[in-house]
Coordinates of C-alpha atoms in Angstrom, one line a residue:
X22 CA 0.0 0.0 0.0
X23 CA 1.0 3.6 -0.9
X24 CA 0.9 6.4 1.4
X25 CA 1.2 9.7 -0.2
X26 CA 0.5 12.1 2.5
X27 CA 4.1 13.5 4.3
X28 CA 3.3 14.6 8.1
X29 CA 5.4 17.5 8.9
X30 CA 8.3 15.8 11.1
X31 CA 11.1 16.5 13.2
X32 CA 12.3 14.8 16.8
X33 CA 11.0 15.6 20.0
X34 CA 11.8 19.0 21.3
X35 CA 13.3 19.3 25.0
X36 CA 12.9 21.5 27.9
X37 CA 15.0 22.7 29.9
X38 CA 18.7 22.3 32.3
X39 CA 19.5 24.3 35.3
X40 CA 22.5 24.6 37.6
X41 CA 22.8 26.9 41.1
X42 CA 25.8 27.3 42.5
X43 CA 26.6 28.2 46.0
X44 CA 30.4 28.7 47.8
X45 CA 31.2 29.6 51.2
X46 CA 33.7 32.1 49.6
X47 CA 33.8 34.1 46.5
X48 CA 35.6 33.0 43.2
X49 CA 35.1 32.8 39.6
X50 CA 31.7 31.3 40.1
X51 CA 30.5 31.8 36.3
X52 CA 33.1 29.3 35.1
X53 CA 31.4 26.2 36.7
X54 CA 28.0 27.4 35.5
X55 CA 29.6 27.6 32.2
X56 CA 31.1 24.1 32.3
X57 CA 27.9 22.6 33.9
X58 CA 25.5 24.2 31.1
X59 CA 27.7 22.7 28.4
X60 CA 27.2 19.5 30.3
X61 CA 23.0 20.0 30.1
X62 CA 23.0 21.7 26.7
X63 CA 21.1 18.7 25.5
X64 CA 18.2 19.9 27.2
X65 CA 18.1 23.3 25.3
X66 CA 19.6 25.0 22.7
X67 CA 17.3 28.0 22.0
X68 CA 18.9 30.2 24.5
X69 CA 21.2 30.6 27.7
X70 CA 21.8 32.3 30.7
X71 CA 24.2 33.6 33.6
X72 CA 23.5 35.2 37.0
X73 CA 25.9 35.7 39.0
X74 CA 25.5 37.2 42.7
X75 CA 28.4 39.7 43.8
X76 CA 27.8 40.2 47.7
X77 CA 23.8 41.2 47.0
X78 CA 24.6 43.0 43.5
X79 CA 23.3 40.6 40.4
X80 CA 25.3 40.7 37.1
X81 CA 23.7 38.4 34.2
X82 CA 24.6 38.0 30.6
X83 CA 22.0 36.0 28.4
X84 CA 20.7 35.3 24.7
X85 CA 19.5 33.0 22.3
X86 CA 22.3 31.1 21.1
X87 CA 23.7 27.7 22.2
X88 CA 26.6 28.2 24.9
X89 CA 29.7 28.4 23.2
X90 CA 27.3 30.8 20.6
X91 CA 26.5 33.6 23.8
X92 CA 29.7 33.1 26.2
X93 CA 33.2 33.6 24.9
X94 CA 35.8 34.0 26.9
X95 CA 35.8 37.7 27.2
X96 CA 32.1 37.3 28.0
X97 CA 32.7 34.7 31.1
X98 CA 35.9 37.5 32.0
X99 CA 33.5 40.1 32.3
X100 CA 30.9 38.5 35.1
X101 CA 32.6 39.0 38.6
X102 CA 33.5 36.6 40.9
X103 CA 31.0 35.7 43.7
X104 CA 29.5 33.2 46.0
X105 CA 26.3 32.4 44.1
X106 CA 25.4 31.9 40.9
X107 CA 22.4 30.3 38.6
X108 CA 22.1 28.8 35.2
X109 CA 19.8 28.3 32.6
X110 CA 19.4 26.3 28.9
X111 CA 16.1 26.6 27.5
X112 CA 14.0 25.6 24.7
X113 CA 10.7 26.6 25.6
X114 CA 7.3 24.6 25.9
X115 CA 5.6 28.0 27.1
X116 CA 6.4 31.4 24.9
X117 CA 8.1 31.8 21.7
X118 CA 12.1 31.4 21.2
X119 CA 12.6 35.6 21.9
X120 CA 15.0 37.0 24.2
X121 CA 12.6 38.1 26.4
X122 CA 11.8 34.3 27.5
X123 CA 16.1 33.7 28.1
X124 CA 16.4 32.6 31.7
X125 CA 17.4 32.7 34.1
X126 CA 14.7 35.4 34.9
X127 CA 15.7 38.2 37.4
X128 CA 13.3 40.6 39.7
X129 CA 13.9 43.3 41.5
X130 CA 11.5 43.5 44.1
X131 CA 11.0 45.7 47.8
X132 CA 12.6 43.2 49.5
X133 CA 15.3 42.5 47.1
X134 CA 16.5 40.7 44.4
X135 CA 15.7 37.2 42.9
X136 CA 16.7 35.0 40.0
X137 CA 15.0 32.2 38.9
X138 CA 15.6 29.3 36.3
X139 CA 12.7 26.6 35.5
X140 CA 12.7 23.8 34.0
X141 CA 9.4 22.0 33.5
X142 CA 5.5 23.3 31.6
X143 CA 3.3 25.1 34.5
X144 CA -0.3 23.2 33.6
X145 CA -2.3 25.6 35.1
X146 CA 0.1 28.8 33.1
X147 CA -3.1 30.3 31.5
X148 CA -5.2 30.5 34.6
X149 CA -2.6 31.6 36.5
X150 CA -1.7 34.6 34.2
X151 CA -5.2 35.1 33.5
X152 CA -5.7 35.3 37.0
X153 CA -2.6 37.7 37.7
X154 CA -3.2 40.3 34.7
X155 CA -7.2 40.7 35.9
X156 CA -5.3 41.6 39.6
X157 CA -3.0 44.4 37.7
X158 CA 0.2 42.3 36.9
X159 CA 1.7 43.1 34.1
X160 CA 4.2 40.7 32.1
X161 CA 7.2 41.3 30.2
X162 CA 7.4 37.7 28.6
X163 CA 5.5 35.0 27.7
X164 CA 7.0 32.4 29.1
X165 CA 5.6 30.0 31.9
X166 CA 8.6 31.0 34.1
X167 CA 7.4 34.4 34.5
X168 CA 4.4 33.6 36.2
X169 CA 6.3 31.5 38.5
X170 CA 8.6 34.6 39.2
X171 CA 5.8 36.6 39.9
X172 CA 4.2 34.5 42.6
X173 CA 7.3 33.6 44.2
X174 CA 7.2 37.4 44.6
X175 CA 4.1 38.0 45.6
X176 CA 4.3 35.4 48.3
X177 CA 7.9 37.3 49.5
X178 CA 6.1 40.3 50.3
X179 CA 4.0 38.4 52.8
X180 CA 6.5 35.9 54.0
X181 CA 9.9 36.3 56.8
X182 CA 11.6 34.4 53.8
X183 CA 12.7 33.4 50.5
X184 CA 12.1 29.6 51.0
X185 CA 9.0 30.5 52.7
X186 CA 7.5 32.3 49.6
X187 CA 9.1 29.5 47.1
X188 CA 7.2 27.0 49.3
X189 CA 4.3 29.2 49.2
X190 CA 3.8 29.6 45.6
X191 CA 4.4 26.1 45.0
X192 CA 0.6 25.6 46.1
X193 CA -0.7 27.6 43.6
X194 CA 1.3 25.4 40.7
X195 CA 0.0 22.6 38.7
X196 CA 2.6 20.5 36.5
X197 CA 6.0 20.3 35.9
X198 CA 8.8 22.6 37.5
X199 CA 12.4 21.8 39.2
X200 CA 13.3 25.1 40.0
X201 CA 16.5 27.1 41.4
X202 CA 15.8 30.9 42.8
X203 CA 18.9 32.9 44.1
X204 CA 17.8 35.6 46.6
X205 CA 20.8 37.8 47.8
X206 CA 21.6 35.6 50.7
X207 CA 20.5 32.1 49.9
X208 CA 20.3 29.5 46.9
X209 CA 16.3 27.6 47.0
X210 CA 15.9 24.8 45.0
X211 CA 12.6 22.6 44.4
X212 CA 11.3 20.3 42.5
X213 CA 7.4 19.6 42.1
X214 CA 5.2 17.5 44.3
X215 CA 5.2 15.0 41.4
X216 CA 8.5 14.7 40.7
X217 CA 8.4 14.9 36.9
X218 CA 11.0 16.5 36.0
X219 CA 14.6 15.4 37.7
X220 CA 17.1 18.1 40.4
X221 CA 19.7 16.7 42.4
X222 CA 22.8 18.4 43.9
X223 CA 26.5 17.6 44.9
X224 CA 29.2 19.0 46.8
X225 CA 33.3 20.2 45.7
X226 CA 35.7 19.7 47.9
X227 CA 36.2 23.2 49.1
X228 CA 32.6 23.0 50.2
X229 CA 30.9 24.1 47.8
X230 CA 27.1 23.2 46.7
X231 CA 26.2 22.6 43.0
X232 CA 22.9 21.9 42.4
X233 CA 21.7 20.9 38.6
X234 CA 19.0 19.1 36.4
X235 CA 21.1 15.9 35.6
X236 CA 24.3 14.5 37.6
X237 CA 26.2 14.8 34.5
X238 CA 26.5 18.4 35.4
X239 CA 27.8 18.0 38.9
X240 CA 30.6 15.8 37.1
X241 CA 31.6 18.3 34.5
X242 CA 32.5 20.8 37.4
X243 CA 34.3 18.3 40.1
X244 CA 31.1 17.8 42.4
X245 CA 30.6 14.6 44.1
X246 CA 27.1 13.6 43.7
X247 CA 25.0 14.2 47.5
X248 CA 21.5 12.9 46.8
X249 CA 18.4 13.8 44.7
X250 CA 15.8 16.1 45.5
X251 CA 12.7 14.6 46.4
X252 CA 9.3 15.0 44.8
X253 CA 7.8 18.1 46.6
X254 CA 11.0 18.7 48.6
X255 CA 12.6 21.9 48.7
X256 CA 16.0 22.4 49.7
X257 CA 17.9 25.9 51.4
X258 CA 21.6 26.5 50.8
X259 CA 22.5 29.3 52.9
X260 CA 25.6 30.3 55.8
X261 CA 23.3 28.0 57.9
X262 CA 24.3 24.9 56.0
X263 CA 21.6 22.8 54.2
X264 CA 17.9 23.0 55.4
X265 CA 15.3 20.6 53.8
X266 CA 11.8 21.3 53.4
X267 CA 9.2 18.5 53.3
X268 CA 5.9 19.5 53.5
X269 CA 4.6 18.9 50.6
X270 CA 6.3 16.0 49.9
X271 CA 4.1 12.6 49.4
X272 CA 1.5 14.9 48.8
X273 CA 1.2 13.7 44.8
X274 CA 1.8 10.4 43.2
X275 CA 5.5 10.1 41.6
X276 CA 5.5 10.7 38.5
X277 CA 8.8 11.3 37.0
X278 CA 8.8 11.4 33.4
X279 CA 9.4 8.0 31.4
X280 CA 11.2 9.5 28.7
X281 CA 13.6 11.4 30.7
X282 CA 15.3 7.7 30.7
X283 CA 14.6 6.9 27.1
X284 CA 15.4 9.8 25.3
X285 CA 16.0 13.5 26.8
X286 CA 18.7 12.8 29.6
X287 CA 22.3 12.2 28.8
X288 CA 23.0 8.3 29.2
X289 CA 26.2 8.8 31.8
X290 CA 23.0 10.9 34.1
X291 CA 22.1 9.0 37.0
X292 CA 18.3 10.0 37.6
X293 CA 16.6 8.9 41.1
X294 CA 19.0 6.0 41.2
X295 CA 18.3 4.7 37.8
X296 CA 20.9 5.1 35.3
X297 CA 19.9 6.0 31.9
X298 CA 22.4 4.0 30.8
X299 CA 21.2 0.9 32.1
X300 CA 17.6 1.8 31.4
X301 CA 18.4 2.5 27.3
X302 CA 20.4 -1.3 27.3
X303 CA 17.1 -2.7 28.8
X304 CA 15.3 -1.1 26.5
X305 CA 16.9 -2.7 23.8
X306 CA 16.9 -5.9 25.3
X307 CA 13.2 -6.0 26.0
X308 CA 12.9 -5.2 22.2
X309 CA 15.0 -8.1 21.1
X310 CA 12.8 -10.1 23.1
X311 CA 9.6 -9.2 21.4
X312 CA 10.8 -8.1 18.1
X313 CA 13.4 -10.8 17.0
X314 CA 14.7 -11.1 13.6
X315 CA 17.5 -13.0 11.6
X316 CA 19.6 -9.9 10.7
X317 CA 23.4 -9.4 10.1
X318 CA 24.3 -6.1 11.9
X319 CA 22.3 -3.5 14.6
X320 CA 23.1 0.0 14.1
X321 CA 21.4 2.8 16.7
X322 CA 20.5 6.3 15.6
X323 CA 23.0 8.5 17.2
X324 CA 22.7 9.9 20.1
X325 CA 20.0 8.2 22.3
X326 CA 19.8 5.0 20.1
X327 CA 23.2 4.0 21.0
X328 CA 22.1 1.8 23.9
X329 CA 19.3 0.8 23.0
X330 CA 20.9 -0.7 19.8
X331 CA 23.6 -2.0 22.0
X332 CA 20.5 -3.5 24.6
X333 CA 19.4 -5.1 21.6
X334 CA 23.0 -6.7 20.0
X335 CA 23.7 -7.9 23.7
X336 CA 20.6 -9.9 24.1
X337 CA 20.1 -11.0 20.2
X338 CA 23.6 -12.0 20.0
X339 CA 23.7 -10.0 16.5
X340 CA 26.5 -8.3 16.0
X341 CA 26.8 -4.4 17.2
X342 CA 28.2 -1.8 14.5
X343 CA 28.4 1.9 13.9
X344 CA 26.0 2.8 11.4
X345 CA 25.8 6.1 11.0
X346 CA 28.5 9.3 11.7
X347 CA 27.3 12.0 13.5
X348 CA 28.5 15.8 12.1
X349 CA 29.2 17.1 16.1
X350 CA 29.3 20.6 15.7
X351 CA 25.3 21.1 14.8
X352 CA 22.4 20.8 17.3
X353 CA 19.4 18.3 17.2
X354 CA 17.5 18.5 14.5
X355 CA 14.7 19.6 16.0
X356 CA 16.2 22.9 17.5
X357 CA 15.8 25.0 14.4
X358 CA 12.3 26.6 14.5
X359 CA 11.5 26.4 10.4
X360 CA 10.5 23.2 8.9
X361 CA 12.9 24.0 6.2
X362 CA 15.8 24.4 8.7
X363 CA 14.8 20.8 10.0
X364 CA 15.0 18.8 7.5
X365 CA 18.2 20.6 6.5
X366 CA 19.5 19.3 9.8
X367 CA 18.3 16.1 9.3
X368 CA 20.6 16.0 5.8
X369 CA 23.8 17.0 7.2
X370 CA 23.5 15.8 10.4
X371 CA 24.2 12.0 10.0
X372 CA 25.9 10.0 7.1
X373 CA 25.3 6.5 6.7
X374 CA 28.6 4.2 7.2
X375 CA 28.8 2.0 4.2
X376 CA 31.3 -0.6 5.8
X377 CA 28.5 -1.3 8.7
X378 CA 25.7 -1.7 6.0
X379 CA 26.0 -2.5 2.8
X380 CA 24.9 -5.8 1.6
X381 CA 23.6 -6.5 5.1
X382 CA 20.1 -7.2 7.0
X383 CA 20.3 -4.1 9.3
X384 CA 18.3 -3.8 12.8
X385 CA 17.8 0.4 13.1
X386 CA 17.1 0.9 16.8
X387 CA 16.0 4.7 17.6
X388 CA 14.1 6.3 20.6
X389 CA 11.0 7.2 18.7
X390 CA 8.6 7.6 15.9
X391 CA 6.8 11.5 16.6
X392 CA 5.6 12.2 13.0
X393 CA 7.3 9.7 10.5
X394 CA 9.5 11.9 7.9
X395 CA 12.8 11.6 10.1
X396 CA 12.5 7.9 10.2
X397 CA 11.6 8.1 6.8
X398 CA 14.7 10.1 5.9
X399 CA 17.2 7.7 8.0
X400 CA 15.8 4.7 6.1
X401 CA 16.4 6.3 3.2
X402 CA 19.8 6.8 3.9
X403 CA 20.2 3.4 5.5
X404 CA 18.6 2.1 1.8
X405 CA 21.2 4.3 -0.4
X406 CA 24.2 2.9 1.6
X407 CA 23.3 -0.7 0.3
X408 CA 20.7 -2.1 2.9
X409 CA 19.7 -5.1 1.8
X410 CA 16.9 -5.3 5.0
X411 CA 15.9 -2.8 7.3
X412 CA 14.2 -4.0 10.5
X413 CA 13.3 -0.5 12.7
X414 CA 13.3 -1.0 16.3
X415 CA 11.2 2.0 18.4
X416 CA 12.5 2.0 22.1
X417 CA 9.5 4.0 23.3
X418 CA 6.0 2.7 22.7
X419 CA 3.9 4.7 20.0
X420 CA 3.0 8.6 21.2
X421 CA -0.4 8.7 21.1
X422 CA -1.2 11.8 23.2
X423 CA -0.2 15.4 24.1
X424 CA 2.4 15.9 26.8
X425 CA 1.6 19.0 29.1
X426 CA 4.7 18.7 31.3
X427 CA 7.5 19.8 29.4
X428 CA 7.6 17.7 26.3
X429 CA 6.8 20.0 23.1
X430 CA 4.0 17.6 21.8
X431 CA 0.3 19.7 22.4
X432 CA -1.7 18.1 19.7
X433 CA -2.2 14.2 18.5
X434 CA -2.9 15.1 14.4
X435 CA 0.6 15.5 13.5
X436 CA 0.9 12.1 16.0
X437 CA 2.4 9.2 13.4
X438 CA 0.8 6.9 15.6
X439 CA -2.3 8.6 16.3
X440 CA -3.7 8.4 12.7
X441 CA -1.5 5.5 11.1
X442 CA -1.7 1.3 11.9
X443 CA 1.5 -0.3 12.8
X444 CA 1.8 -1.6 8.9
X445 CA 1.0 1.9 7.7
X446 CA 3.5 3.3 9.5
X447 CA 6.3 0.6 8.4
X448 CA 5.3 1.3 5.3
X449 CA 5.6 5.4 5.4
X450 CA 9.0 5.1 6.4
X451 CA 9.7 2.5 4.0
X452 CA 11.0 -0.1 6.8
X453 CA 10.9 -4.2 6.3
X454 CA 9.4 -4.5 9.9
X455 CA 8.6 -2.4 12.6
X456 CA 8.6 -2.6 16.6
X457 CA 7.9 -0.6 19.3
X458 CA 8.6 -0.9 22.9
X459 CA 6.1 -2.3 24.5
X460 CA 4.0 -0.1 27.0
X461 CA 3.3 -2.6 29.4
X462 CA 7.2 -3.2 29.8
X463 CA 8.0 0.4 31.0
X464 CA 8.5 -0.3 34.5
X465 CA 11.7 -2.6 33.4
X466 CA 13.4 0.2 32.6
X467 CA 13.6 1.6 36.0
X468 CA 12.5 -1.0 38.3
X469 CA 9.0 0.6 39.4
X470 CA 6.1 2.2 38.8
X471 CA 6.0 5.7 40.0
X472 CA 6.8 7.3 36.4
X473 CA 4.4 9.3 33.8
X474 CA 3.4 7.8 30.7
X475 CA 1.1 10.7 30.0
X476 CA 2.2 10.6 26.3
X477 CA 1.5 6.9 25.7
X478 CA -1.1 6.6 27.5
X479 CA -3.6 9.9 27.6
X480 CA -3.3 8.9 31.4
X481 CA -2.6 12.1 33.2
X482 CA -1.5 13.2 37.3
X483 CA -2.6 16.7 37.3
X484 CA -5.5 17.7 35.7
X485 CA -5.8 19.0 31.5
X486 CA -5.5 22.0 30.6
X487 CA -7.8 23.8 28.0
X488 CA -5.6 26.4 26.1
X489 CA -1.9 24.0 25.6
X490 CA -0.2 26.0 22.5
X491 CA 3.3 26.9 23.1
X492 CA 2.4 30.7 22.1
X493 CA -0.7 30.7 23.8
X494 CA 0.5 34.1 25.3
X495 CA 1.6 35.6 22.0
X496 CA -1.8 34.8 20.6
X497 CA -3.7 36.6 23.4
X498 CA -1.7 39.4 22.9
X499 CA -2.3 39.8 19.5
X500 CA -5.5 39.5 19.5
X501 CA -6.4 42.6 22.6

C-alpha cells in the first residue's frame, strides 16, 4: 500500500537544564556554571543564561544562542566573581524562542532581588496569568517562568523568607517545575510535588554546593554527587548549611517522566538512582525479546539510540556496528524553528557508514517515531548505503497523546501513531518490519512504577488544561 501524504516531522523537542551554585567564599563562580550548562546543553539550545551574585549586587549576561554561541571567553571575564550563581538552557514549551523568554529570569523586588531558572511546563500557566493580569500584573514575557517569578514574589512580600515564599507559591502550581531561585543571601531549589522533571545536587571539595537538572553536570564541574531532590521537597543553601523542606512532599503520586530515561537525559546521568544507561540497554533488550529477527548487523540512531541498539546486539547475540557518523558541531535537529531548517539538519546531520551496511540485513534501533518523515529520511539513507533489509526498532511505545509537562507535543494530528496502523506506519517510512517498545514493559526500565506515561497513554497526574499552544501568550496578545 502507498501512502502519499508527508506529516510534517522533526524529533521531540526538549525543555529545559538548570544549575545553582553556591560557595562559602567568592571565586570565579561563572566558570562552573559555564562548564555545567555545556554538560545540560542537551536539554536546550534556544537560548542561555548567567546570574551571577556579587555580595547582594546581580550581574547576568544571556541570549538566544547555544553556549559556546553567547559566552566567549571575554564574555565569562567580564561576570565577577561571587558566592552564588544560577544557570539556565532553554527551549521553551511556554512562549516563543525571543530573548525576552532567556532565563534565568531576574526581579527586583521591595525586598530585594531574585533570580530564577525553570525547567518544567506550569499546567495551570493560563489561569494563573489570567488570574494575575485581571489583579493588575503586568508581564514582560510570555514564558511560563514568569508567572512563577511573579508569585514567588508576591508570596515574599508576605512571607519572613525566600524559602517561605518559594514554598508558598508552589501551592498555587499545577505540573512540571524543578526550579533554582537565588535571593541575595540564599540558593532555593525545588522540585514539584510530582516529581516529573529530575534536580539533584552535589558537593566540591572546598565545600561548595552545586545543584543541577542531571548529575552529568555536577561531574563536569568536580562535584561529588550528595542525593536527589525529592518529589515536593525543597532544599535551602545558605551560611546556615543545608535545610530541607518536606511538606509537601508525598502529597502527589510520583510521576517522573518516562522519557527522561529513554530519550531526553544524557546516558552517563544517573536520575533517582536509575541510570539512563542501564535503562536505554534494557530497552533494547526488552525489544529483542519481542521483536526478534534473523539480521546481520544493529546500528542505533546516534545519540540516544546507541544503547538501545547496543540492549538489543547484547541480548540477540547480533553483532553491534556503527551505522551512521554524527557531524558534532550542529544541534538536534529539532532545535531550528522552520520546517525547512529541520530537515536541512536532518541531511547533514548524519551520514550513513557503508562498511557497517551495505549488503547487510540491518536492525535500526532509535528512541521514537513523533511524526514519520525523520524515520523516513534515516531509512532512506540506510537504503542508499546498500541495505539489503531494514528492521526498525522504536524504544519507546507509540505517542499517542499530548504531553503537558515539558515535552513539546500539544496536539495528536501531527501524532504518526495517532492516525496511522502499525503496517502503515512501516510502510511510510519504508521499513521491512517495525517494533515498538512495548507499554506494558515500562517499568523494566527503572525498576518501578512511579513514572508518567502521559504521552503513551492519555493517562494524566494533574488535571488537563484547555488552552496548551506553546504561544498561547503571543496569541492573546495579539488579538487585545
Amino acid at each position: 500500500m502507498k501512502i502519499d501524504r508527508v506529516i510534517p516531522d522533526n524529533k521531540l523537542h526538549e525543555e529545559c537544564g538548570l544549575i545553582g551554585i553556591y560557595a562559602p567564599s567568592a571565586y570565579p563562580v561563572a566558570r562552573d556554571v559555564y562548564y555545567g550548562l555545556y554538560a545540560l546543553q542537551h536539554r536546550g539550545q534556544e537560548s542561555c543564561g548567567i546570574v551571577v551574585n556579587e555580595d547582594g549586587v546581580f550581574h547576568s549576561k544571556k541570549d538566544l544562542g547555544q553556549v559556546s554561541q553567547v559566552f566567549s571567553e571575554e564574555e565569562l571575564a567580564g561576570l565577577p566573581e561571587g558566592t552564588m550563581a544560577v544557570g539556565h538552557v532553554r527551549y521553551g514549551t511556554t512562549g516563543a524562542n525571543n530573548r525576552n523568554n532567556c532565563q534565568p529570569m531576574e526581579v527586583n523586588h521591595q525586598k530585594g532581588k531574585m533570580a530564577l531558572a525553570h525547567n518544567g511546563n506550569i499546567s495551570n500557566a493560563y489561569e494563573l496569568r489570567t488570574e494575575l493580569e485581571l489583579s493588575g500584573a503586568i508581564f514582560h514575557s510570555t514564558s511560563d517562568t514568569e508567572i512563577i517569578a511573579y508569585i514567588v514574589t508576591r508570596e515574599r512580600l508576605k512571607t519572613p523568607s525566600i524559602e517561605e515564599a518559594v514554598l508558598s507559591a508552589m501551592k498555587y502550581l499545577e505540573g512540571a517545575y524543578s526550579i533554582a531561585v537565588m535571593s541575595a543571601a540564599k540558593l532555593v531549589i525545588a522540585r514539584d510535588p510530582h516529581g516529573f522533571r529530575p534536580l539533584c545536587y552535589g558537593q566540591k571539595e572546598d565545600g561548595t554546593y552545586v545543584a543541577a537538572s542531571e548529575t552529568c553536570a555536577l561531574e563536569a564541574v568536580g562535584a561529588h554527587f550528595v542525593r536527589n531532590v525529592e518529589p515536593g521537597e525543597l532544599i535551602v543553601f545558605s551560611e546556615n548549611g543545608v535545610e530541607s523542606r518536606t511538606e509537601l512532599c508525598g502529597t502527589k503520586p510520583r510521576s517522573t517522566c518516562i522519557f527522561e530515561y529513554i530519550y531526553f537525559a544524557r546516558p552517563d546521568s544517573v536520575i533517582d538512582g536509575i541510570s539512563v544507561h542501564a535503562a536505554r540497554l534494557k530497552a533494547g533488550e526488552i525489544l529483542a525479546r519481542n521483536y526478534p529477527v534473523i539480521a546481520d548487523v544493529v546500528v542505533g540512531v546516534p545519540d540516544s539510540g546507541l544503547d538501545a541498539a547496543l540492549g538489543y546486539s547484547h541480548y540477540s547475540g547480533i553483532p553491534y556496528g556503527i551505522g551512521f557518523i554524527k557531524n558534532k558541531y550542529i544541534g538536534r535537529t529539532f532545535i531550528s524553528p522552520s520546517q525547512n531548517e529541520r530537515n536541512s539538519g536532518v541531511r547533514i546531520k548524519l551520514n550513513p557508514l557503508k562498511e557497517t551496511v551495505n549488503g547487510k540485513r540491518v536492525v535500526l534501533v532509535d528512541d521514537s517515531i513523533v511524526r514519520g518523515t525523520t524515520s523516513r529520511r534515516i531509512v532512506r539513507l540506510l537504503r542508499e548505503a546498500g541495505a539489503k533489509e531494514i528492521h526498525v526498532r522504536i524504544s519507546s511505545p507509540p505517542f499517542v497523546s499530548p504531553c503537558y509537562y515539558g515535552t513539546d507535543i500539544d496536539t495528536k494530528e501531527n501524532l504518526v501513531a495517532c492516525n496511522y496502523s502499525l503496517t502503515e506506519i512501516k510502510e511510510m517510512i519504508g521499513a521491512d518490519s517495525l517494533g515498538y517498545l512495548p507499554f506494558d514493559s515500562l517499568s523494566e526500565l527503572v525498576g518501578h512504577t512511579g513514572y508518567c506515561h502521559a504521552c503513551f497513554s492519555g493517562q494524566y497526574a494533574t488535571r488537563v488544561p484547555e488552552v496548551v499552544s506553546k504561544e498561547r501568550f503571543e496569541k492573546r496578545l495579539s488579538e487585545l
